[in-house]
mmCIF file of C-alpha atoms in Angstrom:
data_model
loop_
_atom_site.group_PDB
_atom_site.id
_atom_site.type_symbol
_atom_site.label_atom_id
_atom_site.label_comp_id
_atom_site.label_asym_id
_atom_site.label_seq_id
_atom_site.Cartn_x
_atom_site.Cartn_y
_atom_site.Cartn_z
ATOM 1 C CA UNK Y 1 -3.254 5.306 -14.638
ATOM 2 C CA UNK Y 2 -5.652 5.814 -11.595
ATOM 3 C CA UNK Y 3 -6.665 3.861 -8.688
ATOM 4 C CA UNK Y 4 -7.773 3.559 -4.937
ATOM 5 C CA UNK Y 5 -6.705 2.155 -1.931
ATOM 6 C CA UNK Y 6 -9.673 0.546 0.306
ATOM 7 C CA UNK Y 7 -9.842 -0.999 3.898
ATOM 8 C CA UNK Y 8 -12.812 -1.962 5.888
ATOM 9 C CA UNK Y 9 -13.717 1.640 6.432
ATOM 10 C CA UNK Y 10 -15.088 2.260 2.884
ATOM 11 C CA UNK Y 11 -17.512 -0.663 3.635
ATOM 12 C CA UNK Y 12 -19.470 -2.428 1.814
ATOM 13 C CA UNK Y 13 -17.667 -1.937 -2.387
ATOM 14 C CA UNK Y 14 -19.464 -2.878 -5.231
ATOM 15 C CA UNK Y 15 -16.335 -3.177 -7.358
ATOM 16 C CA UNK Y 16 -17.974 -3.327 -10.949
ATOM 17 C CA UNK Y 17 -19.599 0.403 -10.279
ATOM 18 C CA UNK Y 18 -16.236 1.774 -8.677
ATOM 19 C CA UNK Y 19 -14.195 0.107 -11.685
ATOM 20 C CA UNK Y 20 -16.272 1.716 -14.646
ATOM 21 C CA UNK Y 21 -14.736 4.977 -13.167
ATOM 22 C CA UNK Y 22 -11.779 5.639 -14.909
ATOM 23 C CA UNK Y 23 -9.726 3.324 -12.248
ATOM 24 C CA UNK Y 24 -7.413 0.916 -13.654
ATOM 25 C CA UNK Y 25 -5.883 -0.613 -10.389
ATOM 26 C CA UNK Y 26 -6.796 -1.106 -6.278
ATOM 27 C CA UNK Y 27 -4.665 -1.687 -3.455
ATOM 28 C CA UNK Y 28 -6.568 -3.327 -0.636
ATOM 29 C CA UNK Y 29 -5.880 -3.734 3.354
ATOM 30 C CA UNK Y 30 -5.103 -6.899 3.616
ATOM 31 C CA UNK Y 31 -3.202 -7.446 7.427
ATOM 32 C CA UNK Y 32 -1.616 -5.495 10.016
ATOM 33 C CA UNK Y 33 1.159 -5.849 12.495
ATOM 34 C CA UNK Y 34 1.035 -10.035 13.439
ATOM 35 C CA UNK Y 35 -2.760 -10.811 14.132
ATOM 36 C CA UNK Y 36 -4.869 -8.711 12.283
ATOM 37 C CA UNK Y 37 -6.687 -9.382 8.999
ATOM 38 C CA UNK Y 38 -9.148 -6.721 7.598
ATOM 39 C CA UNK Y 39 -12.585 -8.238 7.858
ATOM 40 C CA UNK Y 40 -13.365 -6.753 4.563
ATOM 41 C CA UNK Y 41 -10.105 -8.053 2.920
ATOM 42 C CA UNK Y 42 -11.470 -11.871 1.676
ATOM 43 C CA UNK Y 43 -14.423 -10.483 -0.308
ATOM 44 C CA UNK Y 44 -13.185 -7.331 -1.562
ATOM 45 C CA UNK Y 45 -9.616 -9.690 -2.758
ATOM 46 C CA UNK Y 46 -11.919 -11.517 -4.569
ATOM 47 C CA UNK Y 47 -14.422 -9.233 -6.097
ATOM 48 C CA UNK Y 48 -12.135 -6.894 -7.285
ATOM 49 C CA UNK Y 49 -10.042 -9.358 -9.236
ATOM 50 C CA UNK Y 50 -13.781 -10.220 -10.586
ATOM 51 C CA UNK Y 51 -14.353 -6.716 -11.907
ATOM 52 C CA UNK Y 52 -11.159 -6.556 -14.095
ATOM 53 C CA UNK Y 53 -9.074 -4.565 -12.212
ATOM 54 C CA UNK Y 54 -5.194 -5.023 -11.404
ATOM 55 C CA UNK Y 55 -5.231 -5.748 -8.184
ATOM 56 C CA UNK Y 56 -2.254 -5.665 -5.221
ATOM 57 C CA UNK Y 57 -3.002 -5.888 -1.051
ATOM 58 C CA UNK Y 58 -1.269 -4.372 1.221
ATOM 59 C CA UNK Y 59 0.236 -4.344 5.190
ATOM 60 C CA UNK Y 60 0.235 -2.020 7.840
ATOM 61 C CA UNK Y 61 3.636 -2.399 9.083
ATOM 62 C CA UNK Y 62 3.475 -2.603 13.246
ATOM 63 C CA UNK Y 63 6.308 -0.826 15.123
ATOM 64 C CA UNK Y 64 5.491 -3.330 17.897
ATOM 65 C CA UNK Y 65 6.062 -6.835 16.358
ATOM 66 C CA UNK Y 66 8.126 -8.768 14.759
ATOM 67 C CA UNK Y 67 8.887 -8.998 10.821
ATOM 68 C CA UNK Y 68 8.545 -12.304 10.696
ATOM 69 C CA UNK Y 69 5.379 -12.882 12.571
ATOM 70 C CA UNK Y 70 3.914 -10.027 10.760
ATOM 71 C CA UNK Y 71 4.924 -11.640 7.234
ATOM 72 C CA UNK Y 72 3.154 -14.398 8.530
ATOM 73 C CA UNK Y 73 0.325 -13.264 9.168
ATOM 74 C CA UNK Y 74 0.382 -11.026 5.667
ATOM 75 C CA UNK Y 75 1.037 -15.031 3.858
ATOM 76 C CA UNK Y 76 -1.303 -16.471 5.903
ATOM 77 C CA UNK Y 77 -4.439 -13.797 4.435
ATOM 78 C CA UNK Y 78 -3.074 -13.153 0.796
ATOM 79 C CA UNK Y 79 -3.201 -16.498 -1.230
ATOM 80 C CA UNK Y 80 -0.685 -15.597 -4.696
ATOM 81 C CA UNK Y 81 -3.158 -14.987 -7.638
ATOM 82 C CA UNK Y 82 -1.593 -14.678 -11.372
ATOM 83 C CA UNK Y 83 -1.408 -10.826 -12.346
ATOM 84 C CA UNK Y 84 -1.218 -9.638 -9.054
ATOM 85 C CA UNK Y 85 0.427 -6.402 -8.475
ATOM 86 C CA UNK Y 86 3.307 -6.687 -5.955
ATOM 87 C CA UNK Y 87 2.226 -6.939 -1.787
ATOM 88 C CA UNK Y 88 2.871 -3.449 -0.267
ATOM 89 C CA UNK Y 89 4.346 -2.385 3.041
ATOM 90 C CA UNK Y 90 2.698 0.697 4.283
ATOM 91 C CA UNK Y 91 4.976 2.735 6.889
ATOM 92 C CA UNK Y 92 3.875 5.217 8.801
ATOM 93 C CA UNK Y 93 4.097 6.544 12.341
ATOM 94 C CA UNK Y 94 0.670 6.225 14.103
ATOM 95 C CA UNK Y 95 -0.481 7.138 17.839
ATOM 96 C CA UNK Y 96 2.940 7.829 20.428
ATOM 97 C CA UNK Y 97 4.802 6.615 17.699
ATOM 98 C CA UNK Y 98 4.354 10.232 16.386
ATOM 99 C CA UNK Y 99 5.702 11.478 20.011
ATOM 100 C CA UNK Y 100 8.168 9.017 20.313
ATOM 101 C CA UNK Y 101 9.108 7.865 16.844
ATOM 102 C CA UNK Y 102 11.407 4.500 17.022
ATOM 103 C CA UNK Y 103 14.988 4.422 16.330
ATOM 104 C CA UNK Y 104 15.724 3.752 12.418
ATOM 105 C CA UNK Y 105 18.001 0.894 13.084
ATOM 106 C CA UNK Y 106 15.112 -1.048 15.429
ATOM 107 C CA UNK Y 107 12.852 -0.401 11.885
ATOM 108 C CA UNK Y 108 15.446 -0.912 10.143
ATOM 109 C CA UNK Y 109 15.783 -4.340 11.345
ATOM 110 C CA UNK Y 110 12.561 -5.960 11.204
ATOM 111 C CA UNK Y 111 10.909 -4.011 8.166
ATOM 112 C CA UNK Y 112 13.997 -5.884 6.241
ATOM 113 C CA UNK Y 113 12.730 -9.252 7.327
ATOM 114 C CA UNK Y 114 9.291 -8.689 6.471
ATOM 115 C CA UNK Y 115 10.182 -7.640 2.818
ATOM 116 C CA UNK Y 116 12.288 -10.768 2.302
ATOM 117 C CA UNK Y 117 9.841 -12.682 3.828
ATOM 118 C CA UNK Y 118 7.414 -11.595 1.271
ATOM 119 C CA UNK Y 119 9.947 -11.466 -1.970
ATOM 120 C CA UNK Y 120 10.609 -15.182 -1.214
ATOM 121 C CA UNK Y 121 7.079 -16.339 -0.720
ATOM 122 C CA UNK Y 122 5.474 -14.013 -4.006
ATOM 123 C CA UNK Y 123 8.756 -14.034 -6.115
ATOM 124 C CA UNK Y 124 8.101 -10.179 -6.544
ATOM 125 C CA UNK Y 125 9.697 -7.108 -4.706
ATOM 126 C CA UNK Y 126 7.436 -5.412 -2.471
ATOM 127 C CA UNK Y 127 6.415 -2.123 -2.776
ATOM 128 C CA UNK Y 128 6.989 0.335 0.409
ATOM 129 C CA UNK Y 129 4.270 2.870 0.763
ATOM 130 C CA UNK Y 130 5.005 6.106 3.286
ATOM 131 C CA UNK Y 131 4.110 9.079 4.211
ATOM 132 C CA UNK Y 132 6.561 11.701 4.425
ATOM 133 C CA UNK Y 133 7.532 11.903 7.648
ATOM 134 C CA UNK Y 134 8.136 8.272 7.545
ATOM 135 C CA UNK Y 135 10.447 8.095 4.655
ATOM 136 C CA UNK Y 136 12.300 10.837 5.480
ATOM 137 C CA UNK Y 137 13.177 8.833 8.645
ATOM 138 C CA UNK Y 138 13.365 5.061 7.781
ATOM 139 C CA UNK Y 139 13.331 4.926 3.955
ATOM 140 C CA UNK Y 140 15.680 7.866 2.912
ATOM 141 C CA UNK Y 141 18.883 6.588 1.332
ATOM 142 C CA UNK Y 142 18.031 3.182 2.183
ATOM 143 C CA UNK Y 143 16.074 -0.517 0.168
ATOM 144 C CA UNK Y 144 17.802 0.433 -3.010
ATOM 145 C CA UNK Y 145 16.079 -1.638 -5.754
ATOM 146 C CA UNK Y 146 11.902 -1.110 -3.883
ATOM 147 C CA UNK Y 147 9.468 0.535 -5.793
ATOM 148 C CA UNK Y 148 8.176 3.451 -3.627
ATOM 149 C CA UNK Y 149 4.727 4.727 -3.251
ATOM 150 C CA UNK Y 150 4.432 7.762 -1.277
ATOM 151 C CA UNK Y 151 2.000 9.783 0.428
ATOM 152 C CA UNK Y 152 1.720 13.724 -0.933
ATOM 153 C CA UNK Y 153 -2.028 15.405 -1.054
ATOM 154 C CA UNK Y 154 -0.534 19.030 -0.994
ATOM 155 C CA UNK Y 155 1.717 18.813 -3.799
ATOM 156 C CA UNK Y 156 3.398 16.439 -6.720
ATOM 157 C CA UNK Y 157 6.071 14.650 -4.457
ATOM 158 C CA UNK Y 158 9.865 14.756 -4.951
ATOM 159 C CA UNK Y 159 11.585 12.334 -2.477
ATOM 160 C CA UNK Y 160 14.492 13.502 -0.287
ATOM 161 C CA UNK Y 161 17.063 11.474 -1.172
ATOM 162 C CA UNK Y 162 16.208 12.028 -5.193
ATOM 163 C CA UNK Y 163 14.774 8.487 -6.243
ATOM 164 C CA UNK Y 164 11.512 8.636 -8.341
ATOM 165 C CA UNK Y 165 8.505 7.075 -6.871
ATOM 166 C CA UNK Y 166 6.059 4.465 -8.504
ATOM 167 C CA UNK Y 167 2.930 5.437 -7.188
ATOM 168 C CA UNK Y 168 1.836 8.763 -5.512
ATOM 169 C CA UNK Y 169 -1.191 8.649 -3.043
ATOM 170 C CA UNK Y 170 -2.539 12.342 -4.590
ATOM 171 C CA UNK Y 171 -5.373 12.707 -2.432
ATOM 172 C CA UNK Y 172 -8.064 11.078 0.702
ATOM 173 C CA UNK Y 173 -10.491 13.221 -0.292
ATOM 174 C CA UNK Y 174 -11.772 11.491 -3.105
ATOM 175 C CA UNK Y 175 -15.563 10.548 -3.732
ATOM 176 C CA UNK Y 176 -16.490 7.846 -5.727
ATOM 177 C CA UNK Y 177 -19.867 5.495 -6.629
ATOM 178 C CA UNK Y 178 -19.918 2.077 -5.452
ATOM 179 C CA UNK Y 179 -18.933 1.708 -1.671
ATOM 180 C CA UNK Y 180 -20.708 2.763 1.389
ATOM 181 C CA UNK Y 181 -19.014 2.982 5.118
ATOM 182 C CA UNK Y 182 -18.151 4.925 7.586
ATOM 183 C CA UNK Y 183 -15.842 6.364 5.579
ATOM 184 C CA UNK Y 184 -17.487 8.842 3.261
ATOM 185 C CA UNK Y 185 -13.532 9.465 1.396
ATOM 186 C CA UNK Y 186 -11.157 7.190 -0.762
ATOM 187 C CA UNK Y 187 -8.044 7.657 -1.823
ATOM 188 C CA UNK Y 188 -6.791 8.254 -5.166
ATOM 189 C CA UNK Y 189 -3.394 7.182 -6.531
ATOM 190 C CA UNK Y 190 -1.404 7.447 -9.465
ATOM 191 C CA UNK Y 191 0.979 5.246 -11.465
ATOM 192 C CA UNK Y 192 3.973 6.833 -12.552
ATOM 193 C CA UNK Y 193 4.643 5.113 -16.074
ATOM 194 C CA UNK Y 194 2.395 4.919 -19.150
ATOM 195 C CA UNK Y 195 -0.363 2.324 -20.266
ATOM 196 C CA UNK Y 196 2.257 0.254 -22.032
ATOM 197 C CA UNK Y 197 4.751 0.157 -18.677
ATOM 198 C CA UNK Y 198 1.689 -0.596 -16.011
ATOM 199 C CA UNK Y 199 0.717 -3.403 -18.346
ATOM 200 C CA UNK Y 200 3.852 -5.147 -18.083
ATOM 201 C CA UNK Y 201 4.627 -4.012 -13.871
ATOM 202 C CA UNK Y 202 6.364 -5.280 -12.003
ATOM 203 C CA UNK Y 203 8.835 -6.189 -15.148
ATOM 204 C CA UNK Y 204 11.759 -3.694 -15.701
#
């Protein structure tokens, strides 16, 4: 089972072209850190549900803000549609954060009040999405019971503390029909389960 993640940077997404494409699922920016909403995120929320695809949004997590304001703001953008796939946290270290990483507990913290602030509002588990680096220091042997999807475009991933992941980001180096920005690349993901099992996600 194949799909993309989009922001604002693949542009302008006609989501009928990009779904005849062997894509069966989209996770799309939706908000970041506690006062930021992709400008893209309204119409492409809305059009993609339009062209049949499962569809899930996601949050750049901000090492600089609270979890609760930043849950706000992710409630405040994504209204709860029926068949949507679970809201995503994406967690990754980004500008001096990669000199000067934060301390795990600090993340720790606030990254567990977003996610309950999410699981209460959309009565589903949040995924965490991370690059390696970033699980390796805040998600390693830690949110037992979250569905990971993790970043790997060298190799199939296998996750340091053992744990199989949901979804694997395989590649940003995709090209596709159907969206023009200034990004020329989109990236491809995987679901780790069979047609059957992706049918019936988030159910165990």
């Amino acid at each position: 089972m194949r799909g993309v993640d989009v922001s604002v940077y693949q542009g302008q997404i006609d989501w009928n072209t990009l779904a005849e494409q062997r894509i069966s699922f989209a996770f799309i920016k939706a908000t970041e850190g506690s006062g930021s909403e992709d400008p893209n995120f309204q119409r492409n929320w809305e059009q993609a549900r339009q062209s049949g695809l499962r569809v899930g949004a996601y949050h750049f997590f901000s090492f600089d803000s609270g979890g609760d304001s930043q849950a706000e703001n992710f409630i405040r953008a994504v209204e709860p549609a029926e068949g949507m796939l679970p809201p995503v946290v994406d967690v990754e270290l980004y500008g001096e954060k990669k000199r000067n990483p934060p301390a795990r507990e600090d993340v720790t913290e606030q990254l567990s009040l977003l996610l309950e602030r999410l699981e209460e509002h959309y009565g589903q588990r949040p995924v965490l999405y991370a690059t390696g680096s970033a699980y390796d220091r805040y998600l390693a042997g830690n949110y037992e019971g979250y569905d990971i999807w993790i970043r790997n475009v060298y190799w199939t991933p296998r996750l340091k503390d053992g744990r199989e992941w949901t979804f694997w980001q395989y590649t940003d180096r995709a090209r596709l029909a159907g969206y023009e920005g200034e990004e020329p690349y989109i990236d491809m993901n995987v679901f780790n389960g069979t047609l059957e099992e992706f049918a019936a996600y988030p159910e165990k």
